[in-house]
PDB file of C-alpha atoms in Angstrom:
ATOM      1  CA  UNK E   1     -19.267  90.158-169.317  1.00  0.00           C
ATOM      2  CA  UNK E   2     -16.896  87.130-168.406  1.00  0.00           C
ATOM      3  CA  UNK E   3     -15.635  89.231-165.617  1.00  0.00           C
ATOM      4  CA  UNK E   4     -18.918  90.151-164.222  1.00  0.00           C
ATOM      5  CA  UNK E   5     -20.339  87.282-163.619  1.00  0.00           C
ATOM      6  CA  UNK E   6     -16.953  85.726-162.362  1.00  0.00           C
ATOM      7  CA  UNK E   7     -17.304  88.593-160.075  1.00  0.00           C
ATOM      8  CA  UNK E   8     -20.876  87.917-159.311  1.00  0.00           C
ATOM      9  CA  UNK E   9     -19.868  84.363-158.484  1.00  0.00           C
ATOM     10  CA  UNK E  10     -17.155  85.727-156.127  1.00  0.00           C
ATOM     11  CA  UNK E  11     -19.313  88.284-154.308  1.00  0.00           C
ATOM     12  CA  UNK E  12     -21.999  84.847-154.049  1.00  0.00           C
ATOM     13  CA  UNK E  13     -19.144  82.271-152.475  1.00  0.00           C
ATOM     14  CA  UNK E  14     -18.363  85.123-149.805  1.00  0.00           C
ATOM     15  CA  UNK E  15     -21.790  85.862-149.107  1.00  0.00           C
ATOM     16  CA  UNK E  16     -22.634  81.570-148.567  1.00  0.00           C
ATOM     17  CA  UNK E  17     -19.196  81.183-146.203  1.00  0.00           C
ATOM     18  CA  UNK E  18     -20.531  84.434-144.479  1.00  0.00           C
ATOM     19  CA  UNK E  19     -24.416  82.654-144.050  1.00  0.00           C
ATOM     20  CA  UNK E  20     -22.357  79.476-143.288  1.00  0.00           C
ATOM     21  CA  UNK E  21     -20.253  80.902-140.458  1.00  0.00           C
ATOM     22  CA  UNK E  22     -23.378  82.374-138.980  1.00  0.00           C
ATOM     23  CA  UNK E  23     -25.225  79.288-138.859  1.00  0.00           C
ATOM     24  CA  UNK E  24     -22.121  76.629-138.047  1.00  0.00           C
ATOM     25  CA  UNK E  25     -19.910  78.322-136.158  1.00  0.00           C
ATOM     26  CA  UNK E  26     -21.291  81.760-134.494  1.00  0.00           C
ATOM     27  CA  UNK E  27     -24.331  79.901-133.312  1.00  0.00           C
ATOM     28  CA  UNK E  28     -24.256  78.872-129.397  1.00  0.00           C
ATOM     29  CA  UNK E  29     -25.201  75.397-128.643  1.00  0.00           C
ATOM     30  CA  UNK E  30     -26.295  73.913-125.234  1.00  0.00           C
ATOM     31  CA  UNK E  31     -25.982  70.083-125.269  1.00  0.00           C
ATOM     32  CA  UNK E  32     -28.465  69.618-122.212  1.00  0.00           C
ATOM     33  CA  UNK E  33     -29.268  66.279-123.368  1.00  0.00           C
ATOM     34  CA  UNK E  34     -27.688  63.285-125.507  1.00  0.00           C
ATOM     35  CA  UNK E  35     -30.016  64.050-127.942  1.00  0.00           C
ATOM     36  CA  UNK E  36     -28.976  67.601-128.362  1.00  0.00           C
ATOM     37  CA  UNK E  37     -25.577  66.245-128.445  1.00  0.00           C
ATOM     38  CA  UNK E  38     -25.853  63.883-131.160  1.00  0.00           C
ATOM     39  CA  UNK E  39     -28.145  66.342-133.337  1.00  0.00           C
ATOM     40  CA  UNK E  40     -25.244  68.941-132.752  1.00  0.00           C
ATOM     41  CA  UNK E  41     -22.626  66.005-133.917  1.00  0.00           C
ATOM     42  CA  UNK E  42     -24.775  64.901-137.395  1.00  0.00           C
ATOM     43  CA  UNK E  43     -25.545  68.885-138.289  1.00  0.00           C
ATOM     44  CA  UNK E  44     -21.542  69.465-137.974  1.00  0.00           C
ATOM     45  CA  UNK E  45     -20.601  66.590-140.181  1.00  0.00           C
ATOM     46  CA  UNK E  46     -23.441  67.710-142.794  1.00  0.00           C
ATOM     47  CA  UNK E  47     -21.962  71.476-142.494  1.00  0.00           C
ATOM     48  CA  UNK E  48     -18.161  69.505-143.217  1.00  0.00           C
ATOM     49  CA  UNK E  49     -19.695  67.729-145.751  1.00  0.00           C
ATOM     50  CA  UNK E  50     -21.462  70.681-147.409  1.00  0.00           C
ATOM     51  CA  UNK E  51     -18.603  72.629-146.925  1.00  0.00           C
ATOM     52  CA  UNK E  52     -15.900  70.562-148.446  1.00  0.00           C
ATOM     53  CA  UNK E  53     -18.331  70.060-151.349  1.00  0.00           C
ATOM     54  CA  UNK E  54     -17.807  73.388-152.249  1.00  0.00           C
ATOM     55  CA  UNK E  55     -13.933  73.192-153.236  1.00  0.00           C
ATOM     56  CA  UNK E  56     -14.843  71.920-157.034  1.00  0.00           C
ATOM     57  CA  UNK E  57     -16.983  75.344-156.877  1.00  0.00           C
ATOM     58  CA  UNK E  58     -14.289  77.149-155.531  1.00  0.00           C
ATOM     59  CA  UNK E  59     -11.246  75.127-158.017  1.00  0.00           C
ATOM     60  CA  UNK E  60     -13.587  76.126-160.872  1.00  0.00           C
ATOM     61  CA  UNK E  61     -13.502  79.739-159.881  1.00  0.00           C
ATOM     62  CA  UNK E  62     -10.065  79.544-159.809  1.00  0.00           C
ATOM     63  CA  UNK E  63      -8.953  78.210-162.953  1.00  0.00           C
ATOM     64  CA  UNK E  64     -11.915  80.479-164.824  1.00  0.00           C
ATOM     65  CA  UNK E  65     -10.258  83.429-162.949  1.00  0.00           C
ATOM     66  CA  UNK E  66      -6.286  82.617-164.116  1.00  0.00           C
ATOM     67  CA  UNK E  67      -7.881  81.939-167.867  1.00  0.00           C
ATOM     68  CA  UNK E  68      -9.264  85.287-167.703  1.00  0.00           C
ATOM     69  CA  UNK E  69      -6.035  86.996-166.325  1.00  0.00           C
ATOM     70  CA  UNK E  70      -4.128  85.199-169.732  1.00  0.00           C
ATOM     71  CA  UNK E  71      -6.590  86.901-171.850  1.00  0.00           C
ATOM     72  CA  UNK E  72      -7.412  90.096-169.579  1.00  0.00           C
ATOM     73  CA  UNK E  73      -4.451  91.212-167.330  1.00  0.00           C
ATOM     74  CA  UNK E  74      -6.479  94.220-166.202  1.00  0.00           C
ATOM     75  CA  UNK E  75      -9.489  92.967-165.421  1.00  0.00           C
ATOM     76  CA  UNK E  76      -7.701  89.001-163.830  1.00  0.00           C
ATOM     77  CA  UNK E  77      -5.753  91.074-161.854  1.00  0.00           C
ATOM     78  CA  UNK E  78      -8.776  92.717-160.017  1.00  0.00           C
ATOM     79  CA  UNK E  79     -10.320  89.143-159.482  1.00  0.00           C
ATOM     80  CA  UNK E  80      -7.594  87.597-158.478  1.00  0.00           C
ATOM     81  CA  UNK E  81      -7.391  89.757-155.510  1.00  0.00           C
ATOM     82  CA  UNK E  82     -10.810  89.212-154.451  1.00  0.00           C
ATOM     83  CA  UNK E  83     -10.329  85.429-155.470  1.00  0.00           C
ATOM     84  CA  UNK E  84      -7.264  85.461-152.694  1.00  0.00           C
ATOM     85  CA  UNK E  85      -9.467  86.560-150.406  1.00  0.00           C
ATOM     86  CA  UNK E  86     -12.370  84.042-151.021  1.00  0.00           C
ATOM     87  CA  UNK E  87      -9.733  81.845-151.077  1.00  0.00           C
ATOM     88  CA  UNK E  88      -8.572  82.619-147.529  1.00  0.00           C
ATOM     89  CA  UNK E  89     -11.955  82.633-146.117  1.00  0.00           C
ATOM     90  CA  UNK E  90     -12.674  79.365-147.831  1.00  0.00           C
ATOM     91  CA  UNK E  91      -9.652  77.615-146.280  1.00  0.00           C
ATOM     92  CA  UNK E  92     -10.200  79.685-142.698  1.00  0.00           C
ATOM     93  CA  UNK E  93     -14.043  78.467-142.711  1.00  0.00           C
ATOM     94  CA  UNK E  94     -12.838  74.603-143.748  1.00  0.00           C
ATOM     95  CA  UNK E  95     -10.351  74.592-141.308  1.00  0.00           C
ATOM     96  CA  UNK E  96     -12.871  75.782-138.198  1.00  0.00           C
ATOM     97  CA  UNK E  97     -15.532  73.399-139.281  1.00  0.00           C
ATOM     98  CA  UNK E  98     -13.192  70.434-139.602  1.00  0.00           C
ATOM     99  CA  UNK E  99     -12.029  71.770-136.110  1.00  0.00           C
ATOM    100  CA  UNK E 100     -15.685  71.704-134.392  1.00  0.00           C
ATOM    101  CA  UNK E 101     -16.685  68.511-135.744  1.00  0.00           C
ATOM    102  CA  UNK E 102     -13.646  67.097-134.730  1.00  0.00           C
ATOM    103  CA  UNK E 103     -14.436  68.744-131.692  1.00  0.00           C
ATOM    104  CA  UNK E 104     -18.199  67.134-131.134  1.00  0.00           C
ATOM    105  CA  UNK E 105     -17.104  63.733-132.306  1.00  0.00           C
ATOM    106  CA  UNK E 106     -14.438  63.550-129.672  1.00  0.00           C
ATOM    107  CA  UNK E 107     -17.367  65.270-127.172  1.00  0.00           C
ATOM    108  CA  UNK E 108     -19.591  62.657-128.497  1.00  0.00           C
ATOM    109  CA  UNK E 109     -17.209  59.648-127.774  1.00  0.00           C
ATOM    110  CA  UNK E 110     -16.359  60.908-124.422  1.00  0.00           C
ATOM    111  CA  UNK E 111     -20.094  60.490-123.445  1.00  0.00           C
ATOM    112  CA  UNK E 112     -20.520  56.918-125.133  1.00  0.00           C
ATOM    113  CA  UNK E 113     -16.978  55.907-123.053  1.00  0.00           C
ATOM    114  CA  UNK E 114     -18.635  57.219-119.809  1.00  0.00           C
ATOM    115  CA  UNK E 115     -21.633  55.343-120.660  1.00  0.00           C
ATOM    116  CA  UNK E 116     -19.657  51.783-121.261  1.00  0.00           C
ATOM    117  CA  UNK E 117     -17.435  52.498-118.557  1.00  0.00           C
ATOM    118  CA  UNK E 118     -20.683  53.311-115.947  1.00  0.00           C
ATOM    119  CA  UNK E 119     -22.358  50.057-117.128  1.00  0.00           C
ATOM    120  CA  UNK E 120     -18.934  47.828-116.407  1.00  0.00           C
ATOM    121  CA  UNK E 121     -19.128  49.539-112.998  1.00  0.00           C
ATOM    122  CA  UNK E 122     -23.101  48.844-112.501  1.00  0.00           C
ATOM    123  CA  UNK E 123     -22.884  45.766-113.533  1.00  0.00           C
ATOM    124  CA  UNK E 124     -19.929  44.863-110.661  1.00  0.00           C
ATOM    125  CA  UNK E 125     -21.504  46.658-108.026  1.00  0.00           C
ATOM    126  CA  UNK E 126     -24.689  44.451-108.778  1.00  0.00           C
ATOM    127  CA  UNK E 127     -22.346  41.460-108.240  1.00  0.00           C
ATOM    128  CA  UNK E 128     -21.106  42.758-105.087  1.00  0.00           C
ATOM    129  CA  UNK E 129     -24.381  43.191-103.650  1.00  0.00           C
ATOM    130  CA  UNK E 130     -25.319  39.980-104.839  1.00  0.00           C
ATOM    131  CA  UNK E 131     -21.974  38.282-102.742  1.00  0.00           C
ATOM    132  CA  UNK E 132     -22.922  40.640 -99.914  1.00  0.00           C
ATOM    133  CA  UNK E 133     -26.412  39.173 -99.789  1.00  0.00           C
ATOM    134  CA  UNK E 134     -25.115  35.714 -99.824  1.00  0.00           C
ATOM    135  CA  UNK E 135     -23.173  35.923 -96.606  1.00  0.00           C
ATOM    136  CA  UNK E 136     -26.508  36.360 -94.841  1.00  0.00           C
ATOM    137  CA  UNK E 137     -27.740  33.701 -92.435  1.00  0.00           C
ATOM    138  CA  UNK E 138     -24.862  30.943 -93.267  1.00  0.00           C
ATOM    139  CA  UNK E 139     -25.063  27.753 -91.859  1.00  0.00           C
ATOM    140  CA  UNK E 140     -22.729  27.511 -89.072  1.00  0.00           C
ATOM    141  CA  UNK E 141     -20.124  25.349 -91.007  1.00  0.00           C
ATOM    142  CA  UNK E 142     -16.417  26.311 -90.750  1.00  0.00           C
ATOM    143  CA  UNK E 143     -16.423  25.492 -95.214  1.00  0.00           C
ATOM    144  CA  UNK E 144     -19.615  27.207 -95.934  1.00  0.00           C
ATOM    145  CA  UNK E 145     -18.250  30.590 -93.948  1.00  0.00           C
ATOM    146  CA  UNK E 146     -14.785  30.285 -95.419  1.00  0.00           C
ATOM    147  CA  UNK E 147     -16.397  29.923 -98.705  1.00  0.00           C
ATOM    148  CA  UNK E 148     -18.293  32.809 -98.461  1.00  0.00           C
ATOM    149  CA  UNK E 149     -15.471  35.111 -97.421  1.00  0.00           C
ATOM    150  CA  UNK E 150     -13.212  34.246 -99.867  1.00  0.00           C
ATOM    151  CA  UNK E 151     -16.123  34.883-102.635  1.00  0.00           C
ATOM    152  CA  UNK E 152     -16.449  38.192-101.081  1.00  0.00           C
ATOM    153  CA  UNK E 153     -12.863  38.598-100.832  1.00  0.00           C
ATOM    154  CA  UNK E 154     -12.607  38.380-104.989  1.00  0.00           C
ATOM    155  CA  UNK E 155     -14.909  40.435-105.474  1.00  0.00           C
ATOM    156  CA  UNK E 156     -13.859  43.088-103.790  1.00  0.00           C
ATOM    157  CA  UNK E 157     -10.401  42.422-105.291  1.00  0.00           C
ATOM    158  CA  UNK E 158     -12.062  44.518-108.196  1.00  0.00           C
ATOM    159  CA  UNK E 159      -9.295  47.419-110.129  1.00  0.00           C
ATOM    160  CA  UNK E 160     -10.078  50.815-109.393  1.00  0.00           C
ATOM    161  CA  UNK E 161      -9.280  51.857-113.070  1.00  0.00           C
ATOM    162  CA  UNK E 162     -12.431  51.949-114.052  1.00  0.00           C
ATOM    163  CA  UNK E 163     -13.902  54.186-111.474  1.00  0.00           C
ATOM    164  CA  UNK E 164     -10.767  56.661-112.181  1.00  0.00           C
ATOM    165  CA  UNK E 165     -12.066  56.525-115.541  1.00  0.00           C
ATOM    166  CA  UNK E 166     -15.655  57.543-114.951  1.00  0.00           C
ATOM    167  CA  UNK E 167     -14.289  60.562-112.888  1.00  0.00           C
ATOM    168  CA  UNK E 168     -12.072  61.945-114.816  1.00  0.00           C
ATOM    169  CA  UNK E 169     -14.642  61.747-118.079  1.00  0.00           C
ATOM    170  CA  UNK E 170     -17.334  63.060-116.496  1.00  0.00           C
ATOM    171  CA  UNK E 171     -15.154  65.782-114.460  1.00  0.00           C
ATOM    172  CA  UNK E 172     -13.846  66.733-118.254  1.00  0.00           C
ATOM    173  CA  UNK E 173     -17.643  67.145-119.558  1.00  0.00           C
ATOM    174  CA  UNK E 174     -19.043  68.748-116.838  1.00  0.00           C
ATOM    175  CA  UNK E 175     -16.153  71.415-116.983  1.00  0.00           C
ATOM    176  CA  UNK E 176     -17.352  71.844-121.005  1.00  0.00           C
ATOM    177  CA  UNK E 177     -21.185  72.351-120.095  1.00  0.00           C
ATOM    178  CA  UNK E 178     -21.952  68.856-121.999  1.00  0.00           C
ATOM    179  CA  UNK E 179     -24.902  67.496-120.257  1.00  0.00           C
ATOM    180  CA  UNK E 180     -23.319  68.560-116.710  1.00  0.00           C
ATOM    181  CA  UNK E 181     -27.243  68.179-115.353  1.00  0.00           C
ATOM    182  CA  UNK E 182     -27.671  64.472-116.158  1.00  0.00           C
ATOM    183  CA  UNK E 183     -23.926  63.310-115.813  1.00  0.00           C
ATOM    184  CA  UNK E 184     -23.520  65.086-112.677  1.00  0.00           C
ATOM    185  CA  UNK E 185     -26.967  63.204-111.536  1.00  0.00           C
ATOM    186  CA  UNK E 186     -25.308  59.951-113.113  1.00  0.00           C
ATOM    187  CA  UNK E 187     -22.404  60.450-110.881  1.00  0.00           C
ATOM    188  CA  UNK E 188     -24.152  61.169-107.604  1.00  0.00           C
ATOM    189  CA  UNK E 189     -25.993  57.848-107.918  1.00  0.00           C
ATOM    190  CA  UNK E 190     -22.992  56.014-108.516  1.00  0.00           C
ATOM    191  CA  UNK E 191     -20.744  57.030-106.359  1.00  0.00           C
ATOM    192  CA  UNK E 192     -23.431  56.866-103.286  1.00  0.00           C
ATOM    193  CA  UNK E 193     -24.538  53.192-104.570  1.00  0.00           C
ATOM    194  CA  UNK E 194     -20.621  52.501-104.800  1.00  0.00           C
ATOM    195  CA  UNK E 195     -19.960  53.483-101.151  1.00  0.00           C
ATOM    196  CA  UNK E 196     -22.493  52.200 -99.475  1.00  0.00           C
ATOM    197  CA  UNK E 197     -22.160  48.979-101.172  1.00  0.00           C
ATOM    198  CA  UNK E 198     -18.412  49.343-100.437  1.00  0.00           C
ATOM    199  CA  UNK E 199     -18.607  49.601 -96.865  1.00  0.00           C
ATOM    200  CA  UNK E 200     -20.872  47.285 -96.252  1.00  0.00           C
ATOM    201  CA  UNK E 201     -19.185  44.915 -98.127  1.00  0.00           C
ATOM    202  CA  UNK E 202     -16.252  45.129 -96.251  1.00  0.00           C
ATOM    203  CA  UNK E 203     -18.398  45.496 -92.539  1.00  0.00           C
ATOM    204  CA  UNK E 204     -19.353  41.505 -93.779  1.00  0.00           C
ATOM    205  CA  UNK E 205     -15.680  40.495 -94.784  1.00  0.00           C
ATOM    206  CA  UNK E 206     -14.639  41.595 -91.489  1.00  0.00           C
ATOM    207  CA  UNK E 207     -17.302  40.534 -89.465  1.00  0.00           C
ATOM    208  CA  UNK E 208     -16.933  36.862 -91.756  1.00  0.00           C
ATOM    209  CA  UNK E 209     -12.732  36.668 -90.920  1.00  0.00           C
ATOM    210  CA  UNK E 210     -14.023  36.821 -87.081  1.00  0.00           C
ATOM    211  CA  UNK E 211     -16.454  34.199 -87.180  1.00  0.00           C
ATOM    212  CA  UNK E 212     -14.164  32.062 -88.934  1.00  0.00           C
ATOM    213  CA  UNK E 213     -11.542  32.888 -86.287  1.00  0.00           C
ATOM    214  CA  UNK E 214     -14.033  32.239 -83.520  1.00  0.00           C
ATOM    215  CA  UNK E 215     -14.984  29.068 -85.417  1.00  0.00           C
ATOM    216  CA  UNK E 216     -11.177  27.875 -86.113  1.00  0.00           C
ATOM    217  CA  UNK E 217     -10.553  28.222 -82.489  1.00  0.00           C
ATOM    218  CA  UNK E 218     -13.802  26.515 -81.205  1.00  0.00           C
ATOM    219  CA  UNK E 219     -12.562  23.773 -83.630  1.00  0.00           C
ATOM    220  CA  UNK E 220      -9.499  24.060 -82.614  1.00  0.00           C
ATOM    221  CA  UNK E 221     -10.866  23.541 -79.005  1.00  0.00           C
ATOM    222  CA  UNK E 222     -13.090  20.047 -79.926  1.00  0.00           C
ATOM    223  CA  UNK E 223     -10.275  18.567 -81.265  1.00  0.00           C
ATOM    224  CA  UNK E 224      -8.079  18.946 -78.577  1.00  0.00           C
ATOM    225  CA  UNK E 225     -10.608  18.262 -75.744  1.00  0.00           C
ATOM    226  CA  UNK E 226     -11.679  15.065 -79.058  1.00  0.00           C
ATOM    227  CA  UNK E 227      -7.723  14.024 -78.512  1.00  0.00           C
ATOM    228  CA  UNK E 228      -8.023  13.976 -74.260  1.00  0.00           C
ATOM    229  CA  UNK E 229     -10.768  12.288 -73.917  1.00  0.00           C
ATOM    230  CA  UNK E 230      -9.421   9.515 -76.533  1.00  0.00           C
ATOM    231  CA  UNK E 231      -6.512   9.202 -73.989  1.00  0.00           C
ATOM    232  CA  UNK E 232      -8.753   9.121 -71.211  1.00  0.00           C
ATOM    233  CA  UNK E 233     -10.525   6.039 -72.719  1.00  0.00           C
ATOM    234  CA  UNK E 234      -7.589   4.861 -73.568  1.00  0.00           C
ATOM    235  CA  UNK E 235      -6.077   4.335 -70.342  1.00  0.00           C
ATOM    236  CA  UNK E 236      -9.793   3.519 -68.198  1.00  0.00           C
ATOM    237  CA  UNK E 237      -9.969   1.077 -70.722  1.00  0.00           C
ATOM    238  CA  UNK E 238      -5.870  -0.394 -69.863  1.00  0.00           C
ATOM    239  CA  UNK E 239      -7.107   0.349 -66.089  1.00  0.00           C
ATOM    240  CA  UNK E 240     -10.270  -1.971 -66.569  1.00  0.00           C
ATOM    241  CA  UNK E 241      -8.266  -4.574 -68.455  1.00  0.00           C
ATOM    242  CA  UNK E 242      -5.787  -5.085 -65.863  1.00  0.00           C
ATOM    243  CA  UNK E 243      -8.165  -4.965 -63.078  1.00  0.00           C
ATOM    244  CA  UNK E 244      -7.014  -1.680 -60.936  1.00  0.00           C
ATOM    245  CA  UNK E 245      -8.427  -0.906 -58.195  1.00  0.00           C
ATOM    246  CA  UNK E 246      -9.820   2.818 -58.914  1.00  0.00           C
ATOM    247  CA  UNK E 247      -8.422   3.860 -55.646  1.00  0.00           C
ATOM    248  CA  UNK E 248      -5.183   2.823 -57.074  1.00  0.00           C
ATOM    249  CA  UNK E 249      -5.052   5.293 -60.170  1.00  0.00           C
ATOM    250  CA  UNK E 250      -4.804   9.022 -60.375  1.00  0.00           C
ATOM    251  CA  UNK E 251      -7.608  11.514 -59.049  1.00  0.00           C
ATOM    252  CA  UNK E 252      -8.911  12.617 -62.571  1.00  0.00           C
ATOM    253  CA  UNK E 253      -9.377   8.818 -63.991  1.00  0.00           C
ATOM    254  CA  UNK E 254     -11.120   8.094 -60.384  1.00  0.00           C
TER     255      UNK E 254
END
């Protein structure tokens, strides 16, 4: 009687790893949305959870089987074949489901890092449009334009690091099915925002380094033409002082 219901028991593990391979691991999943993901990541680590909760099952299966062997030969020997293979199975259907979850938590991260990385990204682009805005209708001061463009200028000093990161996570998704719709959407926007920002921010920084140039040299210019006609005064003054006849000194102080 022992043996039949150890039997019974047997036939009853095989049968739940069979129902539990169906439903875990046979089962195609579409992760369309981050909600589908995330259901998809908790229902793998309850099937871990439920699964490795069987091995006191399973240990007590074994140890009732190798008691009855000591008593029975004939009939342990019998079970302990089929236990081998329940055994196998068991350790075959652990290992896979161990392997998937592993699989969606690493999916699952990949998504959140995209995420964290695309909001690091936003949130610079948002300051570069900001700067960009702010070199719009400067005062015509050769500190306020300098000013600007060097703001601009450290901004746009900004790592590309990031940016390689979004790529290459969302490239490695995408080619996985995971939520290819909405990252692939995510991405579009991005990368258009990021260009267009991009060259307009540098249209300004160049456009900026020549009106400083132009302003430097008109600068430039005042002081020099400031310098000659301190000269000038300079000497009409020595010519008044000493009483010269105007006819007497050079053309340009006539």
């Amino acid at each position: 009687e022992k043996a039949v219901n150890l039997k019974k028991d047997l036939a009853e593990m095989q049968e739940w790893m069979t129902q539990a391979e169906e439903e875990y691991l046979e089962k195609d999943f579409e992760y369309k949305s981050p909600e589908e993901l995330e259901n998809a990541v908790e229902e793998m680590k309850r099937a871990k959870e439920d699964v490795l909760q069987k091995e006191v099952r399973v240990k007590i299966l074994k140890d009732n089987i190798k008691m009855l062997a000591a008593k029975v030969p004939s009939s342990g020997q019998n079970l302990a074949t089929e236990l081998n293979v329940v055994l196998e199975n068991y350790q075959l259907l652990c290992n896979r489901i161990r392997g998937k979850c592993h699989t969606l938590e690493e999916v699952w991260s990949c998504w959140i890092e995209l995420l964290q990385y695309l909001d690091l990204e936003t949130a610079w682009l948002n300051n570069l449009e900001e700067r960009v805005q702010m070199t719009e209708n400067l005062p015509d001061k050769l500190d306020t334009v300098n000013d600007a463009l060097e703001s601009l200028e450290s901004v746009l000093r900004h790592p590309a690091d990031n940016r390689t990161q979004i790529r290459e996570l969302g490239q490695t998704l995408i080619d996985g099915g995971i939520l290819d719709d909405i990252i692939s959407e995510k991405l579009e926007a991005f990368n258009a925002r990021y260009e267009e920002l991009s060259h307009l921010a540098v249209s300004r920084q160049i456009a900026l380094e020549q009106q400083l140039q132009t302003m430097r040299e008109t600068d430039h210019m005042l002081q020099v033409l400031q310098e000659n006609l301190v000269e000038l005064d300079r000497q009409l003054t020595s010519y008044l002082t000493d009483r010269i006849d105007a006819f007497q000194i050079p053309q340009e102080a006539q």
